GROMACS .gro file of C-alpha atoms in nm:
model
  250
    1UNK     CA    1  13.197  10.523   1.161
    2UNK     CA    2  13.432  10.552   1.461
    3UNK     CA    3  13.759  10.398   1.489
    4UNK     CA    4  13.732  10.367   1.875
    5UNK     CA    5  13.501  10.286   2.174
    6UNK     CA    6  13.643  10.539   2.396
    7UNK     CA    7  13.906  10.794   2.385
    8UNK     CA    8  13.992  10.887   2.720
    9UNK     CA    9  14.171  11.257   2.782
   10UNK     CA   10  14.291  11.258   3.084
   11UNK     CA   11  14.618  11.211   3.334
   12UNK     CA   12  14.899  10.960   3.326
   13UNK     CA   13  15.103  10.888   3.649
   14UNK     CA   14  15.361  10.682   3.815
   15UNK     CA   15  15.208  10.530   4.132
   16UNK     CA   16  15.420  10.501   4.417
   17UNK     CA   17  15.297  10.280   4.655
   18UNK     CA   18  15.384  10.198   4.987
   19UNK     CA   19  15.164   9.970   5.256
   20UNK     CA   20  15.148  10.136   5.625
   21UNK     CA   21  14.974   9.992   5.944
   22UNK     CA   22  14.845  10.321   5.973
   23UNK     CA   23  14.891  10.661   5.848
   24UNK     CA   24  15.109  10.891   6.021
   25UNK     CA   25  14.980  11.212   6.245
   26UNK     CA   26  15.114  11.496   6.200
   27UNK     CA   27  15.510  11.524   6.248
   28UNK     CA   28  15.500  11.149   6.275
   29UNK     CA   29  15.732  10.901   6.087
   30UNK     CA   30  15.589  10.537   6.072
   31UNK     CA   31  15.777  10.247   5.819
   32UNK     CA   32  15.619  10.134   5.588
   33UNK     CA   33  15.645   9.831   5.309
   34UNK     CA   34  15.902   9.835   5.006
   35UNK     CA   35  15.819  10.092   4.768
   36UNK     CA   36  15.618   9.935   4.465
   37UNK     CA   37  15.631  10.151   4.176
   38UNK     CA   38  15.318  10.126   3.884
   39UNK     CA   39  15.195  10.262   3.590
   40UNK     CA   40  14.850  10.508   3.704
   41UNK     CA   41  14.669  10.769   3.679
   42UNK     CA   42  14.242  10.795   3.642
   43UNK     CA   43  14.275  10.867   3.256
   44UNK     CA   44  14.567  10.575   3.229
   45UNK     CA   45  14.316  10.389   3.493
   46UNK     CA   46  13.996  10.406   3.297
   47UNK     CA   47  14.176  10.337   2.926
   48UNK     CA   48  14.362  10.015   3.081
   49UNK     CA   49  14.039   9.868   3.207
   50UNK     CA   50  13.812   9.956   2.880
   51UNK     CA   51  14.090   9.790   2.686
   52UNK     CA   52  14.111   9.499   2.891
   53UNK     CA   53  13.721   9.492   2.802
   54UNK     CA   54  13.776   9.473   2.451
   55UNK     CA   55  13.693   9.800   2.389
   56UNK     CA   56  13.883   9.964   2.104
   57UNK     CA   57  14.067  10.230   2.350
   58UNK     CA   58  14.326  10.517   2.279
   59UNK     CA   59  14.461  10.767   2.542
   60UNK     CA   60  14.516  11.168   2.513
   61UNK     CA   61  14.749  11.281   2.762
   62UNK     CA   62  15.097  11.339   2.854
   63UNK     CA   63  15.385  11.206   3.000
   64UNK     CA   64  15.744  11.257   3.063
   65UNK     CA   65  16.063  11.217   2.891
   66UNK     CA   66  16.137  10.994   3.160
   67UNK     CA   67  16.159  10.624   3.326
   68UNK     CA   68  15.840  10.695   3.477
   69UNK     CA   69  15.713  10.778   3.125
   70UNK     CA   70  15.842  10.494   2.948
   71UNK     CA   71  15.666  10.272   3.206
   72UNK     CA   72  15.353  10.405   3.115
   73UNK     CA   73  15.390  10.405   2.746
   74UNK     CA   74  15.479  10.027   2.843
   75UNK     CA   75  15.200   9.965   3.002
   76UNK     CA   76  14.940  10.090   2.798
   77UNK     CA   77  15.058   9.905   2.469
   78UNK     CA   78  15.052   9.588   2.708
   79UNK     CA   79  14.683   9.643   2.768
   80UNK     CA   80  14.584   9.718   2.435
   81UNK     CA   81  14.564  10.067   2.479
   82UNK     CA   82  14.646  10.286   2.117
   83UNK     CA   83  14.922  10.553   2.254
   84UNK     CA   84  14.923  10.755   1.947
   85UNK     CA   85  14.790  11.071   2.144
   86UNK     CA   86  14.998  11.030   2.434
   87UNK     CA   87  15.251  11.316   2.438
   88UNK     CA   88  15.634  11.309   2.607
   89UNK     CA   89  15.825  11.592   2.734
   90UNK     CA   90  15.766  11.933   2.863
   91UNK     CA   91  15.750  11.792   3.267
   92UNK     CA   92  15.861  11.501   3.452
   93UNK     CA   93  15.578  11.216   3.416
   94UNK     CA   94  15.299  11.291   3.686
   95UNK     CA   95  15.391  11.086   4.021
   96UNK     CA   96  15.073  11.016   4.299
   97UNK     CA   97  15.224  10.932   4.651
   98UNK     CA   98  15.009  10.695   4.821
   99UNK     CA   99  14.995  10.471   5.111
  100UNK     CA  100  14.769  10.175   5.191
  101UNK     CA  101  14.632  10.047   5.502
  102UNK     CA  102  14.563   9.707   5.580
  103UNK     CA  103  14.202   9.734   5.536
  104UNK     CA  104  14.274   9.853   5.160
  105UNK     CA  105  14.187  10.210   5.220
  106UNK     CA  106  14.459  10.511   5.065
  107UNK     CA  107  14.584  10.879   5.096
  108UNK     CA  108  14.730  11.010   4.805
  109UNK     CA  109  14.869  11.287   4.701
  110UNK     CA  110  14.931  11.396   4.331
  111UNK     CA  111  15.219  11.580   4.174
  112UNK     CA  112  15.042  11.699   3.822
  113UNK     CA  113  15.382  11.723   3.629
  114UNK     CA  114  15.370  11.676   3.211
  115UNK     CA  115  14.971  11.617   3.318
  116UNK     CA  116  14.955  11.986   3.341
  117UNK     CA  117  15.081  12.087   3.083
  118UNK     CA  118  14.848  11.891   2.829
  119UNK     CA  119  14.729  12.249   2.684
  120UNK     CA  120  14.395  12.330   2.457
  121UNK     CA  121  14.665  12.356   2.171
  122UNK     CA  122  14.726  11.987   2.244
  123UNK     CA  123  14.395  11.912   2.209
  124UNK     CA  124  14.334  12.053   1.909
  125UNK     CA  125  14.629  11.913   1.722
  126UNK     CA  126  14.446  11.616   1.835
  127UNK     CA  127  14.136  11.686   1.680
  128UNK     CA  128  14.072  11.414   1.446
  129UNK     CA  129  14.155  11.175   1.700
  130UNK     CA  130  13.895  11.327   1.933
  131UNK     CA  131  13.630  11.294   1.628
  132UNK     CA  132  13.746  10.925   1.547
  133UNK     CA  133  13.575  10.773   1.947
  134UNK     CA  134  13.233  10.690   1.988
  135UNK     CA  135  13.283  10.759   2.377
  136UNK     CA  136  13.506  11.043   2.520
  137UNK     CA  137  13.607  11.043   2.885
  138UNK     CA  138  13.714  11.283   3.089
  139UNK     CA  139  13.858  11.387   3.405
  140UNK     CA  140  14.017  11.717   3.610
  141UNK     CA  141  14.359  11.590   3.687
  142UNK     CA  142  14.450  11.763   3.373
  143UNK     CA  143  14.385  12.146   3.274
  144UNK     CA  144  13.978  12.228   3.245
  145UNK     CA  145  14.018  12.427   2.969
  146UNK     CA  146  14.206  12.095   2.798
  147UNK     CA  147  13.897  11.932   2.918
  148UNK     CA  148  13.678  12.214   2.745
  149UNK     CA  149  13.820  12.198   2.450
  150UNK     CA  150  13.807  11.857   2.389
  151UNK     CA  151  13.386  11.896   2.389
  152UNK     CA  152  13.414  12.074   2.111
  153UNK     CA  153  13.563  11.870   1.871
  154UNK     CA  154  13.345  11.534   1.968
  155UNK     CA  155  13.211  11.390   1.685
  156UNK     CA  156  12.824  11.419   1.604
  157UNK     CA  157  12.647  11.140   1.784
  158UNK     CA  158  12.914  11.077   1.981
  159UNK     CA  159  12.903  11.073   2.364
  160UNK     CA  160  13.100  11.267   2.642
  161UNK     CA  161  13.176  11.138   3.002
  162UNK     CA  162  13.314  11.337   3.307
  163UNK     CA  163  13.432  11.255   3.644
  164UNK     CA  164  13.521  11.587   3.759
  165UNK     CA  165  13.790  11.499   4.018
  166UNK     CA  166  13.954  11.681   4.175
  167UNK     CA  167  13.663  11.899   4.207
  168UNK     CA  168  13.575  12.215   4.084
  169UNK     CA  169  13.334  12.430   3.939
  170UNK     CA  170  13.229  12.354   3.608
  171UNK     CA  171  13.132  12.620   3.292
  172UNK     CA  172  12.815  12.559   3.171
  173UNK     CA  173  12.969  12.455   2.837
  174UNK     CA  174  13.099  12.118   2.996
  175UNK     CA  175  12.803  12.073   3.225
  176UNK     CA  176  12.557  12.033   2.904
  177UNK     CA  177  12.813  11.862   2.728
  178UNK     CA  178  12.815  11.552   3.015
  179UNK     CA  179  12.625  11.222   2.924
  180UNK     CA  180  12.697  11.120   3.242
  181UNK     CA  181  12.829  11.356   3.429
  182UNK     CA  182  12.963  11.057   3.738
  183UNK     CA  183  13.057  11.226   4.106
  184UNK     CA  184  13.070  11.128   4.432
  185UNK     CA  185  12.926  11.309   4.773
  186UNK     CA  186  13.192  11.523   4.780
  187UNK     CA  187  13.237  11.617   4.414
  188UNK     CA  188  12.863  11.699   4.387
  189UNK     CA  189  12.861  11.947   4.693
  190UNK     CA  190  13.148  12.111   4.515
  191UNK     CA  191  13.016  12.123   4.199
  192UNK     CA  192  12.656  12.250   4.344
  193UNK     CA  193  12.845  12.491   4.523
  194UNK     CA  194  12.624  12.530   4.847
  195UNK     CA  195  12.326  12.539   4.667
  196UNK     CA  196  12.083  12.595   4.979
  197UNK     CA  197  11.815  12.451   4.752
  198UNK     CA  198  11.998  12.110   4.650
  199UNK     CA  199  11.914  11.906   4.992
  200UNK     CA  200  12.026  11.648   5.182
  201UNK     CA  201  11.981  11.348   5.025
  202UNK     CA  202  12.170  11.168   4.697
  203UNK     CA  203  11.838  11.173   4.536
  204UNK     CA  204  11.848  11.582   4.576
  205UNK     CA  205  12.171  11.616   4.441
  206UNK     CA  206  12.123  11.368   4.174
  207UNK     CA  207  11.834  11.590   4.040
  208UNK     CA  208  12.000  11.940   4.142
  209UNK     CA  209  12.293  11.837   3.917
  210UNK     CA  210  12.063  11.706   3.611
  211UNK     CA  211  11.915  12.085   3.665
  212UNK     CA  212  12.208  12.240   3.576
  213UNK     CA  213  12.268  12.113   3.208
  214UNK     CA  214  12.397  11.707   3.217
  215UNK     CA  215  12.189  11.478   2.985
  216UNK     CA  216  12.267  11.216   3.275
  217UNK     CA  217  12.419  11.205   3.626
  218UNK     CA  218  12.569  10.925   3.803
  219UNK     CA  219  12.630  10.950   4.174
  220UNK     CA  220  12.863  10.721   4.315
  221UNK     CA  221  12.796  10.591   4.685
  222UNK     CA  222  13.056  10.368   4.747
  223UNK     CA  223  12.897  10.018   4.919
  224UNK     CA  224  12.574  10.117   4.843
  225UNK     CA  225  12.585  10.159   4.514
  226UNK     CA  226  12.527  10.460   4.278
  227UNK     CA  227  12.205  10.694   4.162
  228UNK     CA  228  12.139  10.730   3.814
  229UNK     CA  229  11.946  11.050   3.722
  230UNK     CA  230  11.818  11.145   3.378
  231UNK     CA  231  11.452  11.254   3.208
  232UNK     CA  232  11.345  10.941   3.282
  233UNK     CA  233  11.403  10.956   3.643
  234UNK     CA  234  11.639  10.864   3.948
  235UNK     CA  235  11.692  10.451   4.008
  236UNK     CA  236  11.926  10.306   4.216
  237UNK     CA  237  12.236  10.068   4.162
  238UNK     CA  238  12.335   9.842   4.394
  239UNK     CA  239  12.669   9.753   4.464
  240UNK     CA  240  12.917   9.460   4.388
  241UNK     CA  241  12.989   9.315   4.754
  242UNK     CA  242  13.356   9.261   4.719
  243UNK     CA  243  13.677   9.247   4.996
  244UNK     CA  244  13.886   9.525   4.904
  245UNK     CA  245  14.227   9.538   4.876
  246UNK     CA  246  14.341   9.884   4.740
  247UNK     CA  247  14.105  10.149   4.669
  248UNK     CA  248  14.379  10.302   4.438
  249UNK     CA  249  14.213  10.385   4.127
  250UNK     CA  250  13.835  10.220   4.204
   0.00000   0.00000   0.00000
């Protein structure tokens, strides 16, 4: 019935990465390693690893008419990924800046580029590819109405995943859509939007979120784990116990 696991619609980027004893204050210059240069982005991210799964994996997005570009477009085919809905041209490939420390952890910051300008009318042209994946997967580094529209061409039975990062507030036509809807501490105090009523605990937020329309809510907690919420209840995931190395794109 479908021709793929997951279709992920999302961003593409260049990562430029350079190591750092420590991040620099303010005004500060600190060197840093040689500059290592690879293929990105959390929608590029998430189709890589569900193709390296063996899932049957294609990737909506775009990318530049560029070296940066090209790398990706490398990349993807390498893993497996299908890149018939990736799009080139209209912006320089999306670059993320990021430095690592030596205990693996990163600051980043993201220059959108061709990411956004993946419009609604791109989705739609891509609507039979939407309809052909069992599992769509979403996240906000592209433009939320993209995002928005893409709900609306799923296919019936099929299921619909958002991590809504960067943050923002969500219409209630994506919230319902969400099966899960994954966050972390910050992105659910965003998304709840000081709700005085949504408490202090993961548990609370967990259920405050499934309150406002998500068939399921995952709530990431780094070591410890993650809360799954849904009509059946909240339960709790432990974590993996691994030693990190780069946080980029976990």
């Amino acid at each position: 019935m479908y021709d793929y696991d997951l279709l992920v619609v999302g961003s593409a980027n260049a990562d430029l990465v350079i190591g750092v004893e420590r991040r620099p204050a303010a005004g500060e210059t600190v060197l840093g390693s040689d500059l290592a240069v690879h293929p990105g982005g959390k929608g590029a991210n998430q189709a890589v690893a569900a193709a390296r799964l063996g899932a049957r994996t294609a990737l909506l997005a775009r990318v530049g008419d560029d070296a940066h570009g090209r790398l990706l477009l490398d990349s993807l085919r390498a893993a497996g990924v299908d890149p018939a809905g990736v799009l080139a041209g209209g912006a320089p490939t999306g670059v993320a800046l990021i430095t690592v420390d030596p205990s693996g952890d990163n600051s980043i910051v993201v220059s959108p580029g061709a990411n956004g300008r993946l419009t609604p009318d791109d989705v739609r042209a891509a609507a039979p590819l939407v309809g052909s994946a069992r599992v769509v997967s979403a996240q906000l580094e592209i433009p939320l109405e993209s995002v928005v529209e893409a709900v609306r061409h799923l296919a019936p039975g099929s299921r619909f995943v958002l991590n809504p990062s960067p943050p923002r507030p969500l219409p209630q036509e994506l919230l319902d859509a969400c099966d899960p809807l994954i966050v972390n501490e910050h992105e659910a105090k965003v998304i709840l939007g000081g709700d005085d009523g949504a408490g202090d605990a993961p548990e609370d937020w967990a259920r405050a979120l499934l309150a406002r329309g998500p068939r399921s809510v995952v709530v990431t907690l780094g070591g410890e784990g993650a809360l799954v919420a849904s009509a059946q209840g909240v339960s709790r995931v432990p974590s993996v116990r691994v030693d990190a190395v780069d946080t980029t794109g976990a």
